[in-house]
Amino acid sequence: MEYHNGEADDLPPPPPLDASIEPLKAEETKKLLKPKRALVPRKGFGKKGQPIKLITNHFKVSLKNTEEFFYHYYVNLKYEDDTPVDRKGAGRSVIEKLQQTYATELANKDFAYDGEKSLFTIGALPQINNEFTVVVEDVSTGKTPVNGSPGNDSPPGSDRKRIRRPYNTKTYKVELSFAAKIPMSAISHALRGQESEHTQEAIRVIDIILRQHSAKQGCLLVRQSFFHNNPSNFVDLGGGVMGCRGFHSSFRATQSGLSLNIDVSTTMIVKPGPVLDFLIANQKVDHPNKIDWAKAKRSLKNLRIKILTTNAENKIVGLSDRPCRETMFTLKRRNDDNGDTEEISVYDHFVKNRGIELRYSGDFPCINVGKPKRPSYFPIELCALVSLQRYTKSLSTLQRSSLVEKSRQKPQERMSVLSDVLHRSNYDSEPMLMACGISIAKSFTEVDGRVLQAPKLKAGNGEDIFTRNGRWNFNNKRLIRASSVEKWAVVNFSARCNVRDLVRDLIKCGGMKGIKVETPFDAFEENPSMRRAPAVRRVEDMFEQVKTKLPGAPKFLLCVLAERKNSDVYGPWKRKCLAEFGIVTQCVAPTRVNDQYLTNVLLKINAKLGGLNSILQVESSPAMPLISKVPTMILGMDVSHGSPGQSGVPSIAAVVSSREWPLISKYRASVRSQSPKMEMIDSLFKPQGTDDKGLIRECLIDFYTSSGKRKPDQIIIFRDGVSESQFSQVLNIELDQIIEACKFLDEKWDPKFTLIVAQKNHHTKFFIPGAPDNVPPGTVVDNKVCHPRNYDFYMCSHAGMIGTTRPTHYHILHDEIGFNPDELQELVHSLSYVYQRSTTAISVVAPICYAHLAAAQVGQFIKFDEMSETSSSHGEHTSVGSVQVQELPRLHEKVRSSMFFC
């Protein structure tokens, strides 16, 4: 088509510019193209502290062939008719068969296959594109595919021996197409701190080799962990769920070379055995007649069962609508040439034709393992759940605490279990590893640690607090800044509790700590008729009582609950107090009331009412390197997501910020909801016209007003819960938004930033050789098992009392303030001692713990039942703003700057 000038006029005019959007100026476009920040390299090593020899669960890997290349092939699996293979887990058996069938055409190469779309070889396959036809015996059923369907001549579950038909096989087409080549030398470069884009890929390949090694031994694989089918590794958690203990293993590039990190790991599996036993346990009923079959259908779908009479394995598709006695199908008569058929019930068929005694199946639905259009039914008592099937729903509080309790291991026990698994795994026999020239040491790696001295603490009346082994107490001491509890009342939600005695003891204990607790206005007991009402109604009713009987709004409410954990009144109560009325509140569920209990409650109340329990000595005589000289704000940032079984629950982002500089013990929090499962914080900077509705602005203004009208010239950010693959986003997207929020307040103001990520979800552990104890609090490691080039260290700041201490892994991504390694490690260590809720050092810096608490508590404001209706039910990663996320109610201004989360 020719283009005539006139045609240009026929195009619609450009859309009008939105008045609120300004066109980009030249400097704005520059900003869009600005170079990305890179992670700061290590600035040397710390020197302070008492040296300590440790060993760690890293095993040294040596690598002989670095000249070789891994070749990556993309795997495309199709059935004979070219439809793609949809059955999960079919891949491994097909690829194994391919390797056996076409060994010579494939130059006898070993494969590293990830079970999905990627396959790796050492050196290239002979052809570039390889297409093969593979015939695999259909293991999934172990017998004729549509056996037992109506109209089929073999009865359901008929004997395998009688029908060894040739057609219980499946034919697949496999295409392997070349995707990339990865030099093994990338690994040796990484060890010298020269990471290339191939490093992660090369390490991924050897990770896949290990996974495959475990898969061949019949293990359940969950990401980087593997689980053997060994009943001695199972613990019953109730509800038809078992914890299964296994192992995590991954290769890591470290300063001292490549190491294999092996750790103990636990996953949840469905309790194997008779299906009916599982349902009774799962629904917590005492008799099969009480089973809710609609619920049973949901919980059984897609689980694999073994048919006890034939040992065949099948997947549960559903349940029959009617009981076994009434579920009919059409049976062709045996040896009958006239093609006569009869209608028979599944029950009668098994009892009369097959002579199998059924004790209880007649009255319950059958299990369907066929196709939706061609069902294949079996009586429930002939079906047993296969072992090692993951249970992916969220656990109840009881199950979770039972899991934690039963999977604890003391350091010594953990070490022997780990060296045992390494010997048993027999990696030296894995042909792929041999071909790469990889061998794995059998002994733990030795590292040098240092134990930092505990910071000194101050209590009231200028007294020093002495810490021992990361712990201290307030015996005969007063709190450094005690608040007074006045204009307050008690509310009791049907807990069996002597409120009068509780109040009397609280007043007495408060007096000893320097807190003046006045006599409360009143104690309100819940109206007995409300006990069975929905939680929100109970809270409303209680507030009516408080409003009618009190002379004015109370400043503090002590709330007595009947349940220690998971009280359904807790969320609505907190919402009412903190969001609607701005009243400070403390919930208690007292079981044994003694001085220790009351002191712990008072520590929380004091912090919430604006007091301080103890502070670091260096805060009282400002002497912190780099922090006391220049106004410095500390931020803790975290995002908490709904538990695995709750899709569509908004994630909750919290930013906690320090106030009243030069203190680093006092914090406030801002919280927002965002799209489910989104890890990056969405609302740090939210400009709307001349206003900024973001989280950071709130923190900056509060710091300014609480620190004598000073802007922070230094901002230290602690970010929790991001993996190494997300460091660049935190450094480039989140940090940019924080800088934007500062510029939005004052264009000329240019604070310096230090950004540190804390990780608890890793698998490095430290042990004291030959000693049964955990490493002492204050232990820091920044050599050997740390990153070859990046700036990171491990710290165990707390005293691990049970199980094995999990160190926190700190990564310094950015440091404009210019701390030296000792100063940074001391700062992190000190921030583990300013947590106002406890008299122990905690395992991760206080601002991050506070961010967890704030997110969890405000998250309780919106209860999950009302949410699942308003938000989308897809648990997918949503792009920003694609789901209407329910907004959290904002905190009342009276409590906005308090430590309400304490």
Tab-separated table of N, CA, C and O in Angstrom, residues 155-156 323-329 331 342-358 361-362 366 379:
chain	number	residue	atom	x	y	z
A	155	PRO	N	-12.351	-57.942	34.861
A	155	PRO	CA	-12.989	-57.369	36.054
A	155	PRO	C	-12.040	-56.397	36.752
A	155	PRO	O	-10.840	-56.481	36.562
A	156	PRO	N	-12.593	-55.456	37.554
A	156	PRO	CA	-11.703	-54.482	38.201
A	156	PRO	C	-10.716	-55.209	39.096
A	156	PRO	O	-11.092	-56.060	39.898
A	323	PRO	N	-22.390	-45.718	47.863
A	323	PRO	CA	-21.568	-46.700	48.579
A	323	PRO	C	-21.195	-47.871	47.663
A	323	PRO	O	-21.847	-48.110	46.642
A	324	CYS	N	-20.183	-48.624	48.089
A	324	CYS	CA	-19.632	-49.726	47.308
A	324	CYS	C	-20.711	-50.756	46.925
A	324	CYS	O	-20.733	-51.279	45.816
A	325	ARG	N	-21.656	-51.022	47.862
A	325	ARG	CA	-22.703	-52.024	47.580
A	325	ARG	C	-23.608	-51.574	46.441
A	325	ARG	O	-24.256	-52.391	45.803
A	326	GLU	N	-23.704	-50.239	46.246
A	326	GLU	CA	-24.670	-49.726	45.259
A	326	GLU	C	-23.979	-49.187	44.008
A	326	GLU	O	-24.629	-48.688	43.111
A	327	THR	N	-22.648	-49.257	43.967
A	327	THR	CA	-21.945	-48.746	42.790
A	327	THR	C	-21.878	-49.861	41.755
A	327	THR	O	-21.223	-50.888	41.982
A	328	MET	N	-22.633	-49.692	40.630
A	328	MET	CA	-22.779	-50.775	39.654
A	328	MET	C	-21.835	-50.557	38.477
A	328	MET	O	-21.456	-49.434	38.156
A	329	PHE	N	-21.439	-51.653	37.836
A	329	PHE	CA	-20.754	-51.525	36.550
A	329	PHE	C	-21.135	-52.730	35.698
A	329	PHE	O	-21.726	-53.695	36.178
A	331	LEU	N	-20.325	-55.949	33.604
A	331	LEU	CA	-19.259	-56.948	33.541
A	331	LEU	C	-19.549	-57.900	32.384
A	331	LEU	O	-20.650	-58.435	32.268
A	342	GLU	N	-23.472	-58.537	32.512
A	342	GLU	CA	-24.387	-58.421	33.655
A	342	GLU	C	-24.048	-57.144	34.418
A	342	GLU	O	-22.910	-56.680	34.406
A	343	GLU	N	-25.060	-56.597	35.059
A	343	GLU	CA	-24.832	-55.444	35.938
A	343	GLU	C	-24.514	-56.010	37.314
A	343	GLU	O	-25.261	-56.854	37.818
A	344	ILE	N	-23.421	-55.548	37.894
A	344	ILE	CA	-23.056	-56.085	39.210
A	344	ILE	C	-22.467	-54.948	40.031
A	344	ILE	O	-21.902	-54.004	39.479
A	345	SER	N	-22.632	-55.032	41.359
A	345	SER	CA	-22.039	-53.971	42.178
A	345	SER	C	-20.567	-54.288	42.393
A	345	SER	O	-20.155	-55.452	42.343
A	346	VAL	N	-19.793	-53.254	42.634
A	346	VAL	CA	-18.358	-53.435	42.857
A	346	VAL	C	-18.162	-54.377	44.052
A	346	VAL	O	-17.321	-55.276	44.040
A	347	TYR	N	-19.009	-54.197	45.077
A	347	TYR	CA	-18.892	-55.014	46.290
A	347	TYR	C	-19.087	-56.496	45.954
A	347	TYR	O	-18.258	-57.349	46.270
A	348	ASP	N	-20.208	-56.798	45.275
A	348	ASP	CA	-20.506	-58.203	44.951
A	348	ASP	C	-19.423	-58.791	44.064
A	348	ASP	O	-19.055	-59.959	44.197
A	349	HIS	N	-18.930	-57.986	43.139
A	349	HIS	CA	-17.915	-58.497	42.222
A	349	HIS	C	-16.695	-58.979	42.999
A	349	HIS	O	-16.180	-60.071	42.759
A	350	PHE	N	-16.246	-58.165	43.964
A	350	PHE	CA	-15.036	-58.544	44.702
A	350	PHE	C	-15.311	-59.716	45.647
A	350	PHE	O	-14.503	-60.621	45.793
A	351	VAL	N	-16.493	-59.695	46.291
A	351	VAL	CA	-16.777	-60.737	47.281
A	351	VAL	C	-17.130	-62.055	46.576
A	351	VAL	O	-16.573	-63.104	46.898
A	352	LYS	N	-18.045	-61.996	45.572
A	352	LYS	CA	-18.533	-63.244	44.970
A	352	LYS	C	-17.600	-63.736	43.862
A	352	LYS	O	-17.201	-64.897	43.844
A	353	ASN	N	-17.270	-62.845	42.917
A	353	ASN	CA	-16.465	-63.307	41.778
A	353	ASN	C	-15.004	-63.500	42.147
A	353	ASN	O	-14.333	-64.359	41.597
A	354	ARG	N	-14.510	-62.642	43.043
A	354	ARG	CA	-13.074	-62.711	43.305
A	354	ARG	C	-12.767	-63.412	44.628
A	354	ARG	O	-11.602	-63.634	44.953
A	355	GLY	N	-13.808	-63.653	45.415
A	355	GLY	CA	-13.603	-64.357	46.674
A	355	GLY	C	-12.759	-63.584	47.675
A	355	GLY	O	-12.012	-64.154	48.451
A	356	ILE	N	-12.892	-62.259	47.640
A	356	ILE	CA	-12.107	-61.447	48.587
A	356	ILE	C	-13.025	-61.005	49.711
A	356	ILE	O	-14.105	-60.466	49.468
A	357	GLU	N	-12.609	-61.237	50.936
A	357	GLU	CA	-13.466	-60.874	52.066
A	357	GLU	C	-13.372	-59.365	52.299
A	357	GLU	O	-12.284	-58.818	52.421
A	358	LEU	N	-14.504	-58.679	52.326
A	358	LEU	CA	-14.510	-57.234	52.604
A	358	LEU	C	-15.216	-57.031	53.933
A	358	LEU	O	-16.389	-57.370	54.081
A	361	SER	N	-16.049	-52.281	53.634
A	361	SER	CA	-16.125	-51.353	52.501
A	361	SER	C	-17.527	-51.128	51.963
A	361	SER	O	-17.784	-50.140	51.285
A	362	GLY	N	-18.446	-52.073	52.217
A	362	GLY	CA	-19.757	-52.018	51.568
A	362	GLY	C	-20.481	-50.696	51.731
A	362	GLY	O	-21.144	-50.227	50.804
A	366	CYS	N	-16.446	-46.074	46.921
A	366	CYS	CA	-15.275	-46.734	46.332
A	366	CYS	C	-14.261	-45.672	45.929
A	366	CYS	O	-14.607	-44.507	45.736
A	379	PRO	N	-12.860	-51.157	46.231
A	379	PRO	CA	-13.333	-50.972	47.612
A	379	PRO	C	-12.232	-50.315	48.441
A	379	PRO	O	-11.045	-50.599	48.229
